[in-house]
Structures are given as structure tokens and as C-alpha cells.
Short mmCIF file of C-alpha atoms in Angstrom, two decimals:
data_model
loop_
_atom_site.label_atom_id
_atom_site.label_comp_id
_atom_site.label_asym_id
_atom_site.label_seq_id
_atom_site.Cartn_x
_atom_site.Cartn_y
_atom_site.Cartn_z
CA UNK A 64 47.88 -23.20 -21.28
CA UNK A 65 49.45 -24.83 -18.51
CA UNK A 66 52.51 -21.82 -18.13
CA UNK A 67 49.03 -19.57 -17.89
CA UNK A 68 47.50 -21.62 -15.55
CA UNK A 69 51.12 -21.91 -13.48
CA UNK A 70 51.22 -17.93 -13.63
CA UNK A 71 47.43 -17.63 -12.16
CA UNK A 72 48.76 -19.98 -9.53
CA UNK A 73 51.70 -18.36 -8.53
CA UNK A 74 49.99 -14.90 -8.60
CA UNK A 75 47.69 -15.49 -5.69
CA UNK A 76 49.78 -17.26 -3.53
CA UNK A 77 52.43 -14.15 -3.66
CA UNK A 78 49.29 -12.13 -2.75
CA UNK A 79 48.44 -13.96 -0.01
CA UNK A 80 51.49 -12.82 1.83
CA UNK A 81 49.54 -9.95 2.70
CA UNK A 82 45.74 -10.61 2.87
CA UNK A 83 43.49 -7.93 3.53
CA UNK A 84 41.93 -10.31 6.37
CA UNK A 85 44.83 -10.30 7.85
CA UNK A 86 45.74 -6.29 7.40
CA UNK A 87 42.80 -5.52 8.76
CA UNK A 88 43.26 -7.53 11.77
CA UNK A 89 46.12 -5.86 12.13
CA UNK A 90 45.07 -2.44 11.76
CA UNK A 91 42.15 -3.24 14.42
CA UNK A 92 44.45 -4.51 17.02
CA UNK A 93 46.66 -1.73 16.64
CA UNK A 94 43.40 0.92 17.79
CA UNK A 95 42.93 -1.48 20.80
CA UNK A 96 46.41 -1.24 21.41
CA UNK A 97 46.79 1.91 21.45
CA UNK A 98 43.90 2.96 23.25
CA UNK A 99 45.33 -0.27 25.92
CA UNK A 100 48.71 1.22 26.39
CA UNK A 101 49.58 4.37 24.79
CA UNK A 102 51.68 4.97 21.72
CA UNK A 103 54.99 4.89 23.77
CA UNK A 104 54.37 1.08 25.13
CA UNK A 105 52.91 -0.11 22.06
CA UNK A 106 54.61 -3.01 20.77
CA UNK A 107 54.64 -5.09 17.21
CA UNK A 108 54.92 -8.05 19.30
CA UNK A 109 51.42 -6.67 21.45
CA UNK A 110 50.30 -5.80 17.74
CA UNK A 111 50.67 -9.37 16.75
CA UNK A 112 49.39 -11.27 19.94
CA UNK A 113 46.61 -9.00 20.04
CA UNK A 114 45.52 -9.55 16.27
CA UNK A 115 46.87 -13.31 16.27
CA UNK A 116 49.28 -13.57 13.93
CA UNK A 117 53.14 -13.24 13.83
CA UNK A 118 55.08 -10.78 14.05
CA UNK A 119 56.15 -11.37 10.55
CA UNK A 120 53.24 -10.61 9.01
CA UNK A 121 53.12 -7.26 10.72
CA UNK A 122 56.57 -6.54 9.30
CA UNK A 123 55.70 -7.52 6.16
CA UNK A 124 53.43 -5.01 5.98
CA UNK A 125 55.02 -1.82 8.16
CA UNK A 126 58.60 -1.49 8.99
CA UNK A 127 58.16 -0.07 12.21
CA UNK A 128 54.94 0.91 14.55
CA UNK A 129 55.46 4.30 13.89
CA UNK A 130 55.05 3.33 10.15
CA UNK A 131 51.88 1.48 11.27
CA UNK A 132 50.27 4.07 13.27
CA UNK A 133 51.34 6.83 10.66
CA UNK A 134 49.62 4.50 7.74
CA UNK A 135 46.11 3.81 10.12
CA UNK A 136 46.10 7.57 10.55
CA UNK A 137 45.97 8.24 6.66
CA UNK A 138 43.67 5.92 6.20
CA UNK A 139 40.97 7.03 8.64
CA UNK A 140 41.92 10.40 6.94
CA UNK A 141 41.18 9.05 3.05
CA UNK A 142 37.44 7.97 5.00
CA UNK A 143 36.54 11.51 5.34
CA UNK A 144 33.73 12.92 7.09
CA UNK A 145 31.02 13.86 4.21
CA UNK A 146 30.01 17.36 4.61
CA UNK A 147 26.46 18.04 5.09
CA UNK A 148 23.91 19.07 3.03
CA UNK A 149 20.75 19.86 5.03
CA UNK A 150 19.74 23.21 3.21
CA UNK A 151 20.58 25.86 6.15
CA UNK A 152 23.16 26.63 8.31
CA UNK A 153 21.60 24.79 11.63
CA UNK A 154 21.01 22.14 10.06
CA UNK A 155 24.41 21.95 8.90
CA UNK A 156 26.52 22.51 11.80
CA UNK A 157 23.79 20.24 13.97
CA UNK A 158 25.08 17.04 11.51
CA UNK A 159 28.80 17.85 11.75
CA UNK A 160 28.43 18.14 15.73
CA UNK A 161 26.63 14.84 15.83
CA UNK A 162 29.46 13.20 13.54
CA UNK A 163 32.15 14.53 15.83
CA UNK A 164 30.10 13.78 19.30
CA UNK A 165 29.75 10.38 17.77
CA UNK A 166 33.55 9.66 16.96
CA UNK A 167 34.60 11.82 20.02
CA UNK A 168 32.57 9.58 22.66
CA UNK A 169 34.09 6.04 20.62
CA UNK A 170 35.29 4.37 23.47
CA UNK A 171 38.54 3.43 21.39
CA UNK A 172 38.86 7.16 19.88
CA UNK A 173 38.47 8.60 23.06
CA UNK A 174 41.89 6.92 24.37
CA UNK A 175 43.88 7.01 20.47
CA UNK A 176 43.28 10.69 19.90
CA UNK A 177 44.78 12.48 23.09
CA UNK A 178 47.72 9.79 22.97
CA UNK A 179 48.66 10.59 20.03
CA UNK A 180 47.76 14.50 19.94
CA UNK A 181 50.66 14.03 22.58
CA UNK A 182 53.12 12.20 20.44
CA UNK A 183 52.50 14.97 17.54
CA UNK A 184 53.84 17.17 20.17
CA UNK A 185 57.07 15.03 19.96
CA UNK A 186 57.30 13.81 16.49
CA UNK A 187 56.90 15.71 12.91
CA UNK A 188 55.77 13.07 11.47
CA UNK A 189 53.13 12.24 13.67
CA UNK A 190 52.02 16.15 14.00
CA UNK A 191 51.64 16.32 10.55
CA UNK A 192 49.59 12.54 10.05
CA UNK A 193 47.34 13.89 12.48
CA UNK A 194 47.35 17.09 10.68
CA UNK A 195 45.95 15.28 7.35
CA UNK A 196 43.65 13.17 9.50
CA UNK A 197 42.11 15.71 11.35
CA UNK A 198 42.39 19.09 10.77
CA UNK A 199 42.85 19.26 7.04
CA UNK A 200 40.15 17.40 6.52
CA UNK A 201 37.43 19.15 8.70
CA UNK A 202 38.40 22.63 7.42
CA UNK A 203 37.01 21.26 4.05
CA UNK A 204 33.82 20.12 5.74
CA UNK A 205 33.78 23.59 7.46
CA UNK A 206 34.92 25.21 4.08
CA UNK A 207 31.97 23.70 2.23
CA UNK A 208 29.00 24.52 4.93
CA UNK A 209 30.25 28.19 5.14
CA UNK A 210 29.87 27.89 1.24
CA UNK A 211 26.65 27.56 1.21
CA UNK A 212 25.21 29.12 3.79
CA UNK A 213 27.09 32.34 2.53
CA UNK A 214 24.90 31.13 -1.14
CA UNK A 215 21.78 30.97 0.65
CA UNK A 216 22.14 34.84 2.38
CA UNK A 217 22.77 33.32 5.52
CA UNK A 218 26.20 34.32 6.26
CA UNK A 219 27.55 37.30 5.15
CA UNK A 220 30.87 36.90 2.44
CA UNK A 221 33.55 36.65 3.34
CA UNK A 222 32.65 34.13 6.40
CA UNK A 223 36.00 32.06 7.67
CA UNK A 224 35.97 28.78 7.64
CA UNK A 225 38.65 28.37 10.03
CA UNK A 226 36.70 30.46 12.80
CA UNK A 227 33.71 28.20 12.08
CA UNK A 228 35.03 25.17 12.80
CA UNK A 229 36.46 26.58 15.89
CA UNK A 230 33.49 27.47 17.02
CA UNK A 231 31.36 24.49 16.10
CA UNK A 232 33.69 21.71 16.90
CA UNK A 233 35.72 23.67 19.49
CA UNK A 234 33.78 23.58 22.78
CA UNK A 235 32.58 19.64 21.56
CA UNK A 236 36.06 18.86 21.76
CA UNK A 237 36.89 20.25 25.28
CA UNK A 238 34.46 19.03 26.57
CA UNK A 239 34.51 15.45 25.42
CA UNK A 240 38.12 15.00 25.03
CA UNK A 241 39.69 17.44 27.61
CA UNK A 242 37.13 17.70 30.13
CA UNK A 243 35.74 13.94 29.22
CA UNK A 244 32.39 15.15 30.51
CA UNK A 245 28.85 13.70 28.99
CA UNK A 246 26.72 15.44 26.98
CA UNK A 247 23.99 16.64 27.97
CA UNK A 248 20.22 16.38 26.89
CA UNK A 249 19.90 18.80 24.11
CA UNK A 250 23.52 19.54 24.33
CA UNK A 251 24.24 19.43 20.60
CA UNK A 252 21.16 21.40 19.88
CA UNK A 253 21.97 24.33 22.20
CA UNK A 254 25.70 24.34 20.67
CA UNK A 255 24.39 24.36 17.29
CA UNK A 256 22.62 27.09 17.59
CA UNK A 257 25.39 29.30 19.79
CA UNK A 258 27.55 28.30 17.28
CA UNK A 259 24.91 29.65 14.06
CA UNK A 260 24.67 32.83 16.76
CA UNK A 261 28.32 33.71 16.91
CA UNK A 262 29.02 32.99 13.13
CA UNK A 263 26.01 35.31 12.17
CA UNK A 264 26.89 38.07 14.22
CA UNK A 265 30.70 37.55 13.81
CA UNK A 266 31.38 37.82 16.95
#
């Protein structure tokens, strides 16, 4: 009994080394920091201050901030946007536009993405994190609404996903991210539907 009780107290104070409290600290100063000062002046030691621990207990966790940022990526990548399931093809592409608008316009979002759509330009690894995070994983939201809309008779078969989520998410993009421009009223609605438009007539 008392080597058990020893193990149960040596097995949560070996855990502790990394708390999720603390890990998630982390991981929430390193989207302020990125969206403060770009991925090429980030620091661990800005990671730390900015989270308020030590620098240890960022390297305990990540062996570099490229390890870190690669990690946070994959994670908001394993979150996943659920695709939607309004019963038609408006409906559908009107809920992924709002998700997007609504990640798109996150103040924080707004900064990380470009940066680092910039550093993919530089580093593999990167490119291909922000592969996972972002394309992959909206070409099987895409994949599933063209899915059933071609079920329901509204598209015809055949339909690519790939030229649907250019065309729904596409001009969103631009114009929030490139362009940083606001949204208008009825903005989403009006996209929606030239977006149902072009993927009906396949042009």
C-alpha cells in the first residue's frame, strides 16, 4: 500500500511538468505573438513573457518555435470545420461562408494567416502544416456539400469539389484577407448565391 500510494504520488508530479494550463497558455500567447510581430521576430523568450512562464517550460514542450507554430497549426487543423447539413445547396455554402467570414475577420487570424501563408512560401514544412490546416481540410467540407447536393438533383455528377470551394471561399478570402475590406450588408447572401449560380451552370 504505501509503494502504491508513493507511485500515485510520483505520477502526478512528473505530469505536472507539462500542465495543460500551462500549454495552453502557451499556445495562446504564441497567436498573440504572432499576430504582434510576425513569424520571423517571434521569439520563445516573447512566447514565455507573453504567457508568463519560463522559457523552460516552453522548451519542455517544443524544441524550437518553428516546432511550436508547426504543432498550433495541426491542432487548429484536428478542430475541423463541421460541414453543413442544411438540406440544399444555398443553404450549404451560406453556413461554410459564414464559418470562414467569421474566422477570416478574427482579429488574431487576420494577422497569423497571411504571416504565415508567407513563411510557407519559404519553408516545406510550414507549406505543408498549413496545407493540413487549411486546405486539406476544407476540400472535405467542400467534398461533402457537393455530395449531397449532387444526391438531392441539385448539381449535376460529376460536380468538383475543388472548383467549389474556389468559388465559395475564393472571393471571401480576397476580399477579407487580401483586400482586408468589410463585408458588406447582405454580402454573404449575394456570394452564396453567385457561388450556387456558377456551380449550377458550371461555368
Amino acid at each position: 500500500m504505501t509503494t502504491e500510494r508513493g507511485t500515485r504520488r510520483r505520477a502526478p508530479a512528473g505530469a505536472a511538468v507539462l500542465r495543460e494550463d500551462v500549454t495552453d497558455a502557451i499556445r495562446a500567447a504564441v497567436f498573440e505573438e504572432l499576430a504582434a510581430v510576425g513569424f520571423a521576430r517571434m521569439s520563445i523568450e516573447g512566447i514565455a513573457r507573453r504567457a508568463g512562464v519560463g522559457k523552460t517550460a516552453v522548451y519542455r514542450r517544443w524544441k524550437s518555435k518553428l516546432a511550436l507554430v508547426l504543432d498550433l497549426v495541426a491542432a487548429v487543423a484536428a478542430q475541423g470545420m463541421p460541414a453543413p447539413a442544411t438540406g440544399s445547396l444555398y443553404g450549404d455554402v451560406r453556413a461554410v461562408l459564414e464559418l470562414a467570414a467569421y474566422a477570416l475577420r478574427h482579429p488574431v487570424a487576420s494577422q497569423v494567416i497571411p504571416d504565415l501563408l508567407v513563411e510557407a512560401a519559404r519553408n516545406p514544412e510550414i507549406s505543408e502544416a498549413i496545407k493540413a490546416a487549411l486546405l486539406d481540410q476544407q476540400q472535405g467540407v467542400a467534398a461533402v456539400v457537393v455530395r449531397e447536393a449532387v444526391a438531392r438533383g441539385e448539381l449535376p455528377e460529376g460536380s468538383d469539389p475543388d472548383r467549389a470551394l474556389d468559388l465559395i471561399v475564393g472571393p471571401l478570402y480576397w476580399r477579407l484577407v487580401v483586400v482586408r475590406g468589410e463585408l458588406p450588408k447582405g454580402y454573404l447572401d449575394d456570394l452564396a448565391a453567385s457561388a450556387v449560380a456558377a456551380l449550377r451552370s458550371g461555368g
